[in-house]
PDB file of C-alpha atoms in Angstrom:
ATOM      1  CA  ARG A   1     -11.961  61.347  66.902  1.00 68.00           C
ATOM      2  CA  LYS A   2     -10.263  58.293  64.948  1.00 77.00           C
ATOM      3  CA  GLU A   3      -6.897  58.758  63.967  1.00 86.00           C
ATOM      4  CA  VAL A   4      -7.953  57.801  59.918  1.00 90.00           C
ATOM      5  CA  GLU A   5     -11.628  58.017  58.895  1.00 92.00           C
ATOM      6  CA  GLN A   6     -12.320  56.635  55.728  1.00 94.00           C
ATOM      7  CA  ASP A   7     -15.530  55.997  54.091  1.00 92.00           C
ATOM      8  CA  PRO A   8     -16.071  51.999  54.205  1.00 92.00           C
ATOM      9  CA  GLY A   9     -18.509  52.662  50.886  1.00 92.00           C
ATOM     10  CA  PRO A  10     -19.173  50.453  48.654  1.00 95.00           C
ATOM     11  CA  PHE A  11     -18.318  52.037  45.742  1.00 96.00           C
ATOM     12  CA  ASN A  12     -20.328  50.876  43.284  1.00 97.00           C
ATOM     13  CA  VAL A  13     -19.021  51.595  39.723  1.00 97.00           C
ATOM     14  CA  PRO A  14     -19.284  50.767  36.187  1.00 98.00           C
ATOM     15  CA  GLU A  15     -16.057  50.337  34.038  1.00 98.00           C
ATOM     16  CA  GLY A  16     -14.195  53.338  32.438  1.00 98.00           C
ATOM     17  CA  ALA A  17     -16.046  55.212  35.603  1.00 98.00           C
ATOM     18  CA  THR A  18     -13.750  57.549  37.238  1.00 98.00           C
ATOM     19  CA  VAL A  19     -14.110  57.397  41.099  1.00 97.00           C
ATOM     20  CA  ALA A  20     -12.484  59.196  44.438  1.00 96.00           C
ATOM     21  CA  PHE A  21     -12.072  58.622  47.887  1.00 94.00           C
ATOM     22  CA  ASN A  22     -10.945  60.640  50.169  1.00 94.00           C
ATOM     23  CA  CYS A  23      -9.119  60.093  54.108  1.00 95.00           C
ATOM     24  CA  THR A  24      -9.495  62.563  56.720  1.00 95.00           C
ATOM     25  CA  TYR A  25      -6.809  62.203  59.153  1.00 93.00           C
ATOM     26  CA  SER A  26      -5.917  63.708  62.676  1.00 90.00           C
ATOM     27  CA  ASN A  27      -2.254  63.304  63.531  1.00 85.00           C
ATOM     28  CA  SER A  28      -1.078  66.682  61.957  1.00 83.00           C
ATOM     29  CA  ALA A  29       2.531  65.152  62.695  1.00 84.00           C
ATOM     30  CA  SER A  30       2.192  62.051  60.327  1.00 83.00           C
ATOM     31  CA  GLN A  31       4.918  62.937  57.767  1.00 82.00           C
ATOM     32  CA  SER A  32       4.534  60.051  55.533  1.00 89.00           C
ATOM     33  CA  PHE A  33       1.569  58.723  53.283  1.00 92.00           C
ATOM     34  CA  PHE A  34       0.552  56.277  51.703  1.00 94.00           C
ATOM     35  CA  TRP A  35      -2.245  53.995  49.385  1.00 97.00           C
ATOM     36  CA  TYR A  36      -2.423  50.158  49.794  1.00 97.00           C
ATOM     37  CA  ARG A  37      -4.380  47.752  48.211  1.00 97.00           C
ATOM     38  CA  GLN A  38      -5.985  44.600  49.680  1.00 96.00           C
ATOM     39  CA  ASP A  39      -8.342  42.130  47.666  1.00 96.00           C
ATOM     40  CA  CYS A  40     -10.895  40.058  49.537  1.00 93.00           C
ATOM     41  CA  ARG A  41      -9.212  37.652  51.918  1.00 91.00           C
ATOM     42  CA  LYS A  42      -5.253  38.994  51.274  1.00 95.00           C
ATOM     43  CA  GLU A  43      -2.742  40.739  52.791  1.00 96.00           C
ATOM     44  CA  PRO A  44      -2.585  44.781  52.174  1.00 96.00           C
ATOM     45  CA  LYS A  45      -0.178  45.118  49.181  1.00 96.00           C
ATOM     46  CA  LEU A  46       1.643  48.965  48.770  1.00 95.00           C
ATOM     47  CA  LEU A  47      -0.139  50.932  45.623  1.00 96.00           C
ATOM     48  CA  MET A  48       1.882  54.008  46.149  1.00 95.00           C
ATOM     49  CA  SER A  49       2.682  56.671  48.010  1.00 92.00           C
ATOM     50  CA  VAL A  50       1.327  60.194  48.341  1.00 93.00           C
ATOM     51  CA  TYR A  51       3.888  63.300  47.850  1.00 89.00           C
ATOM     52  CA  SER A  52       2.392  67.024  49.155  1.00 87.00           C
ATOM     53  CA  SER A  53       2.830  67.888  45.603  1.00 88.00           C
ATOM     54  CA  GLY A  54      -0.091  65.263  44.684  1.00 89.00           C
ATOM     55  CA  ASN A  55       1.853  61.962  42.367  1.00 94.00           C
ATOM     56  CA  GLU A  56       0.200  60.169  39.380  1.00 95.00           C
ATOM     57  CA  ASP A  57       0.971  56.617  38.635  1.00 95.00           C
ATOM     58  CA  GLY A  58      -0.581  55.632  35.783  1.00 97.00           C
ATOM     59  CA  ARG A  59      -4.512  55.681  35.890  1.00 98.00           C
ATOM     60  CA  PHE A  60      -4.149  56.433  39.631  1.00 98.00           C
ATOM     61  CA  THR A  61      -3.807  59.784  40.746  1.00 97.00           C
ATOM     62  CA  ALA A  62      -2.889  60.405  44.868  1.00 97.00           C
ATOM     63  CA  GLN A  63      -3.597  64.289  46.860  1.00 96.00           C
ATOM     64  CA  LEU A  64      -2.352  65.736  50.214  1.00 95.00           C
ATOM     65  CA  ASN A  65      -4.118  68.401  51.253  1.00 93.00           C
ATOM     66  CA  ARG A  66      -2.004  69.161  54.705  1.00 92.00           C
ATOM     67  CA  ALA A  67      -3.800  72.340  55.495  1.00 92.00           C
ATOM     68  CA  SER A  68      -7.189  70.244  56.028  1.00 92.00           C
ATOM     69  CA  GLN A  69      -5.837  66.988  56.588  1.00 93.00           C
ATOM     70  CA  TYR A  70      -7.052  64.869  54.549  1.00 93.00           C
ATOM     71  CA  ILE A  71      -5.558  62.516  51.204  1.00 96.00           C
ATOM     72  CA  SER A  72      -7.163  61.333  48.061  1.00 97.00           C
ATOM     73  CA  LEU A  73      -6.960  58.615  45.633  1.00 97.00           C
ATOM     74  CA  LEU A  74      -8.171  59.338  41.927  1.00 98.00           C
ATOM     75  CA  ILE A  75      -8.532  56.238  39.573  1.00 98.00           C
ATOM     76  CA  ARG A  76      -9.836  56.764  36.112  1.00 98.00           C
ATOM     77  CA  ASP A  77     -10.698  54.726  33.277  1.00 98.00           C
ATOM     78  CA  SER A  78     -11.794  51.846  36.388  1.00 98.00           C
ATOM     79  CA  LYS A  79     -11.323  48.090  35.463  1.00 98.00           C
ATOM     80  CA  LEU A  80     -12.854  44.972  36.807  1.00 98.00           C
ATOM     81  CA  SER A  81      -9.181  44.189  38.297  1.00 98.00           C
ATOM     82  CA  ASP A  82      -9.744  47.326  40.129  1.00 98.00           C
ATOM     83  CA  SER A  83     -12.395  45.984  43.035  1.00 98.00           C
ATOM     84  CA  ALA A  84     -10.672  46.023  46.232  1.00 98.00           C
ATOM     85  CA  THR A  85     -10.870  47.737  49.569  1.00 96.00           C
ATOM     86  CA  TYR A  86      -8.144  50.784  49.786  1.00 97.00           C
ATOM     87  CA  LEU A  87      -6.247  51.865  52.439  1.00 96.00           C
ATOM     88  CA  CYS A  88      -5.300  55.128  53.501  1.00 95.00           C
ATOM     89  CA  VAL A  89      -2.431  54.853  55.541  1.00 93.00           C
ATOM     90  CA  MET A  90       0.153  57.177  57.274  1.00 91.00           C
ATOM     91  CA  THR A  91       2.883  57.481  59.643  1.00 86.00           C
ATOM     92  CA  GLY A  92       2.407  57.543  63.503  1.00 79.00           C
ATOM     93  CA  GLY A  93       5.170  57.489  65.286  1.00 72.00           C
ATOM     94  CA  TYR A  94       8.721  56.116  65.449  1.00 69.00           C
ATOM     95  CA  ASN A  95       8.367  53.030  63.481  1.00 68.00           C
ATOM     96  CA  LYS A  96       4.817  52.902  63.117  1.00 81.00           C
ATOM     97  CA  LEU A  97       2.056  52.803  60.436  1.00 88.00           C
ATOM     98  CA  ILE A  98      -1.907  53.477  60.928  1.00 89.00           C
ATOM     99  CA  PHE A  99      -4.232  52.251  59.002  1.00 92.00           C
ATOM    100  CA  GLY A 100      -7.538  53.256  57.932  1.00 93.00           C
ATOM    101  CA  ALA A 101     -10.427  50.217  57.675  1.00 92.00           C
ATOM    102  CA  GLY A 102     -10.376  50.863  54.143  1.00 94.00           C
ATOM    103  CA  THR A 103     -12.889  51.829  51.326  1.00 96.00           C
ATOM    104  CA  ARG A 104     -14.565  48.810  49.450  1.00 96.00           C
ATOM    105  CA  LEU A 105     -14.669  49.281  45.369  1.00 98.00           C
ATOM    106  CA  ALA A 106     -17.010  47.423  43.229  1.00 98.00           C
ATOM    107  CA  VAL A 107     -16.260  47.911  39.694  1.00 98.00           C
ATOM    108  CA  HIS A 108     -18.672  46.402  37.358  1.00 97.00           C
ATOM    109  CA  PRO A 109     -19.132  45.508  33.801  1.00 96.00           C
TER     110      PRO A 109
ATOM    111  CA  SER B   1      14.132  39.753  46.716  1.00 87.00           C
ATOM    112  CA  GLN B   2      12.396  39.572  50.156  1.00 91.00           C
ATOM    113  CA  THR B   3      10.171  37.155  51.387  1.00 95.00           C
ATOM    114  CA  ILE B   4       8.097  36.715  54.321  1.00 97.00           C
ATOM    115  CA  HIS B   5       6.155  33.038  55.342  1.00 97.00           C
ATOM    116  CA  GLN B   6       3.678  32.925  57.961  1.00 98.00           C
ATOM    117  CA  TRP B   7       2.095  30.169  58.929  1.00 96.00           C
ATOM    118  CA  PRO B   8      -0.563  28.639  60.035  1.00 97.00           C
ATOM    119  CA  ALA B   9      -2.067  30.055  56.864  1.00 97.00           C
ATOM    120  CA  THR B  10      -5.731  29.204  58.615  1.00 97.00           C
ATOM    121  CA  LEU B  11      -6.723  27.921  61.592  1.00 96.00           C
ATOM    122  CA  VAL B  12      -9.227  26.814  64.324  1.00 97.00           C
ATOM    123  CA  GLN B  13      -9.033  26.909  68.006  1.00 97.00           C
ATOM    124  CA  PRO B  14     -11.362  26.759  70.942  1.00 98.00           C
ATOM    125  CA  VAL B  15     -10.914  29.141  73.520  1.00 97.00           C
ATOM    126  CA  GLY B  16      -8.348  28.703  76.411  1.00 97.00           C
ATOM    127  CA  SER B  17      -6.242  26.911  74.023  1.00 97.00           C
ATOM    128  CA  PRO B  18      -3.472  28.529  73.805  1.00 97.00           C
ATOM    129  CA  LEU B  19      -1.770  29.778  70.401  1.00 97.00           C
ATOM    130  CA  SER B  20       1.828  30.236  68.350  1.00 98.00           C
ATOM    131  CA  LEU B  21       1.872  31.975  64.425  1.00 98.00           C
ATOM    132  CA  GLU B  22       5.258  31.711  63.319  1.00 98.00           C
ATOM    133  CA  CYS B  23       6.667  34.058  60.981  1.00 98.00           C
ATOM    134  CA  THR B  24      10.183  33.962  59.074  1.00 98.00           C
ATOM    135  CA  VAL B  25      11.427  36.457  56.602  1.00 97.00           C
ATOM    136  CA  GLU B  26      14.125  35.679  54.100  1.00 96.00           C
ATOM    137  CA  GLY B  27      16.026  38.030  51.918  1.00 93.00           C
ATOM    138  CA  THR B  28      17.307  40.655  54.518  1.00 92.00           C
ATOM    139  CA  SER B  29      19.111  40.989  57.583  1.00 90.00           C
ATOM    140  CA  ASN B  30      17.896  42.825  61.290  1.00 91.00           C
ATOM    141  CA  PRO B  31      14.565  44.138  59.885  1.00 93.00           C
ATOM    142  CA  ASN B  32      12.274  45.584  61.542  1.00 93.00           C
ATOM    143  CA  LEU B  33       9.402  43.297  62.337  1.00 95.00           C
ATOM    144  CA  TYR B  34       5.632  43.818  63.112  1.00 95.00           C
ATOM    145  CA  TRP B  35       2.328  42.088  64.026  1.00 96.00           C
ATOM    146  CA  TYR B  36      -0.640  43.411  63.322  1.00 95.00           C
ATOM    147  CA  ARG B  37      -4.351  42.109  63.272  1.00 95.00           C
ATOM    148  CA  GLN B  38      -7.059  42.661  61.536  1.00 94.00           C
ATOM    149  CA  ALA B  39     -10.671  42.161  62.718  1.00 89.00           C
ATOM    150  CA  ALA B  40     -13.498  41.440  60.645  1.00 81.00           C
ATOM    151  CA  GLY B  41     -14.756  45.399  58.831  1.00 76.00           C
ATOM    152  CA  ARG B  42     -11.772  46.621  61.007  1.00 81.00           C
ATOM    153  CA  GLY B  43      -8.619  48.124  60.149  1.00 85.00           C
ATOM    154  CA  LEU B  44      -5.165  46.715  60.858  1.00 91.00           C
ATOM    155  CA  GLN B  45      -4.047  47.139  64.314  1.00 91.00           C
ATOM    156  CA  LEU B  46      -0.244  47.378  65.769  1.00 92.00           C
ATOM    157  CA  LEU B  47      -0.093  44.524  67.954  1.00 94.00           C
ATOM    158  CA  PHE B  48       3.587  43.959  68.383  1.00 94.00           C
ATOM    159  CA  TYR B  49       6.633  45.528  66.683  1.00 92.00           C
ATOM    160  CA  SER B  50      10.489  44.749  66.995  1.00 95.00           C
ATOM    161  CA  VAL B  51      13.640  46.088  66.094  1.00 93.00           C
ATOM    162  CA  GLY B  52      15.987  43.292  66.909  1.00 94.00           C
ATOM    163  CA  ILE B  53      16.437  39.907  68.692  1.00 96.00           C
ATOM    164  CA  GLY B  54      14.793  39.738  72.156  1.00 94.00           C
ATOM    165  CA  GLN B  55      13.577  43.605  71.687  1.00 94.00           C
ATOM    166  CA  ILE B  56       9.696  43.390  71.996  1.00 94.00           C
ATOM    167  CA  SER B  57       7.266  46.792  71.970  1.00 92.00           C
ATOM    168  CA  SER B  58       3.745  45.736  72.888  1.00 90.00           C
ATOM    169  CA  GLU B  59       0.855  48.483  70.987  1.00 85.00           C
ATOM    170  CA  VAL B  60      -2.353  47.300  72.954  1.00 79.00           C
ATOM    171  CA  PRO B  61      -2.362  45.923  76.248  1.00 68.00           C
ATOM    172  CA  GLN B  62      -3.557  42.111  75.529  1.00 79.00           C
ATOM    173  CA  ASN B  63      -3.522  38.644  76.161  1.00 89.00           C
ATOM    174  CA  LEU B  64      -0.913  38.193  73.365  1.00 95.00           C
ATOM    175  CA  SER B  65       2.545  37.930  73.510  1.00 96.00           C
ATOM    176  CA  ALA B  66       5.277  38.389  70.751  1.00 97.00           C
ATOM    177  CA  SER B  67       8.752  37.040  70.785  1.00 97.00           C
ATOM    178  CA  ARG B  68      11.771  36.929  68.667  1.00 97.00           C
ATOM    179  CA  PRO B  69      14.018  34.362  69.349  1.00 97.00           C
ATOM    180  CA  GLN B  70      16.513  35.288  65.977  1.00 96.00           C
ATOM    181  CA  ASP B  71      17.225  37.512  63.719  1.00 96.00           C
ATOM    182  CA  ARG B  72      14.367  36.519  61.019  1.00 96.00           C
ATOM    183  CA  GLN B  73      11.791  34.879  62.855  1.00 97.00           C
ATOM    184  CA  PHE B  74       9.096  37.044  64.790  1.00 98.00           C
ATOM    185  CA  ILE B  75       6.530  34.379  66.901  1.00 98.00           C
ATOM    186  CA  LEU B  76       2.792  35.364  68.256  1.00 97.00           C
ATOM    187  CA  SER B  77       1.650  33.857  70.773  1.00 97.00           C
ATOM    188  CA  SER B  78      -1.334  33.161  73.844  1.00 96.00           C
ATOM    189  CA  LYS B  79      -1.304  30.823  76.324  1.00 96.00           C
ATOM    190  CA  LYS B  80      -4.883  31.650  76.601  1.00 96.00           C
ATOM    191  CA  LEU B  81      -7.459  32.341  73.395  1.00 96.00           C
ATOM    192  CA  LEU B  82      -9.968  34.808  73.749  1.00 95.00           C
ATOM    193  CA  LEU B  83     -12.931  34.748  71.052  1.00 95.00           C
ATOM    194  CA  SER B  84     -12.094  38.276  70.366  1.00 93.00           C
ATOM    195  CA  ASP B  85      -8.818  37.122  69.543  1.00 94.00           C
ATOM    196  CA  SER B  86      -9.995  35.680  65.835  1.00 95.00           C
ATOM    197  CA  GLY B  87      -8.691  37.644  62.915  1.00 95.00           C
ATOM    198  CA  PHE B  88      -6.422  38.073  59.712  1.00 96.00           C
ATOM    199  CA  TYR B  89      -3.214  38.295  61.553  1.00 97.00           C
ATOM    200  CA  LEU B  90      -0.397  39.707  59.466  1.00 97.00           C
ATOM    201  CA  CYS B  91       3.383  39.831  59.505  1.00 98.00           C
ATOM    202  CA  ALA B  92       5.358  42.816  58.240  1.00 96.00           C
ATOM    203  CA  LEU B  93       8.359  43.704  57.633  1.00 95.00           C
ATOM    204  CA  ASP B  94       9.351  47.554  56.433  1.00 88.00           C
ATOM    205  CA  ARG B  95      11.036  48.959  53.433  1.00 84.00           C
ATOM    206  CA  SER B  96      13.743  51.392  53.694  1.00 74.00           C
ATOM    207  CA  THR B  97      11.333  53.505  51.713  1.00 75.00           C
ATOM    208  CA  GLY B  98       8.439  53.371  54.702  1.00 76.00           C
ATOM    209  CA  GLU B  99       7.070  50.356  53.035  1.00 84.00           C
ATOM    210  CA  LEU B 100       5.159  48.068  54.919  1.00 91.00           C
ATOM    211  CA  PHE B 101       5.860  44.458  53.056  1.00 94.00           C
ATOM    212  CA  PHE B 102       3.819  41.681  54.275  1.00 96.00           C
ATOM    213  CA  GLY B 103       3.436  38.469  54.820  1.00 97.00           C
ATOM    214  CA  GLU B 104       0.191  36.152  53.807  1.00 97.00           C
ATOM    215  CA  GLY B 105      -1.410  36.481  56.613  1.00 97.00           C
ATOM    216  CA  SER B 106      -2.624  33.831  59.475  1.00 98.00           C
ATOM    217  CA  ARG B 107      -6.594  33.560  59.650  1.00 97.00           C
ATOM    218  CA  LEU B 108      -7.471  32.502  63.106  1.00 97.00           C
ATOM    219  CA  THR B 109     -10.995  31.862  64.196  1.00 97.00           C
ATOM    220  CA  VAL B 110     -11.773  31.305  68.218  1.00 96.00           C
ATOM    221  CA  LEU B 111     -14.785  29.292  68.750  1.00 96.00           C
TER     222      LEU B 111
END
């Protein structure tokens, strides 16, 4: 089983739609969780951290379910500029982050 | 503010040729530095990390090596490239928040 699993997509959604991604992980000892965004042929950039109580940043909501070992990202009112690959990331040990392969989102007019 | 410079940005190399990718950081001292590789359609794979000058930890056995000759310089090398070494190489440092901050990457194609 992979340490981090994501649906590769692509998720094709119209502008204004709400879309959700899930990510499952196998290491129950992971302490910190993040969502990164990666545009085509660019470096990943931090989108938001994920807290146990859930957290929101504008149109983005992230949640963590430790019991079922998954995290989620919800995007409301999708914009064309949201088109990107979203990477699920978590700590995997001393000084290490483990990255999922990403879920591709394509928002169309 | 912290910045990461990677070069070259793009390179095409024949199988069996050597490789040297450089990463320098600014705006911080004694950072933890990382080399990741992203193959087409794959997740980021941690190759090396360094907590200080001359201190390198290798994550996967391979024909690549890394060195940290100065506090803000991290170099990825190979003596003989393989086809499977093709990919997007990213240098990163970690911030106090736990975030990894990446350079713009070096895209390597081995032919």
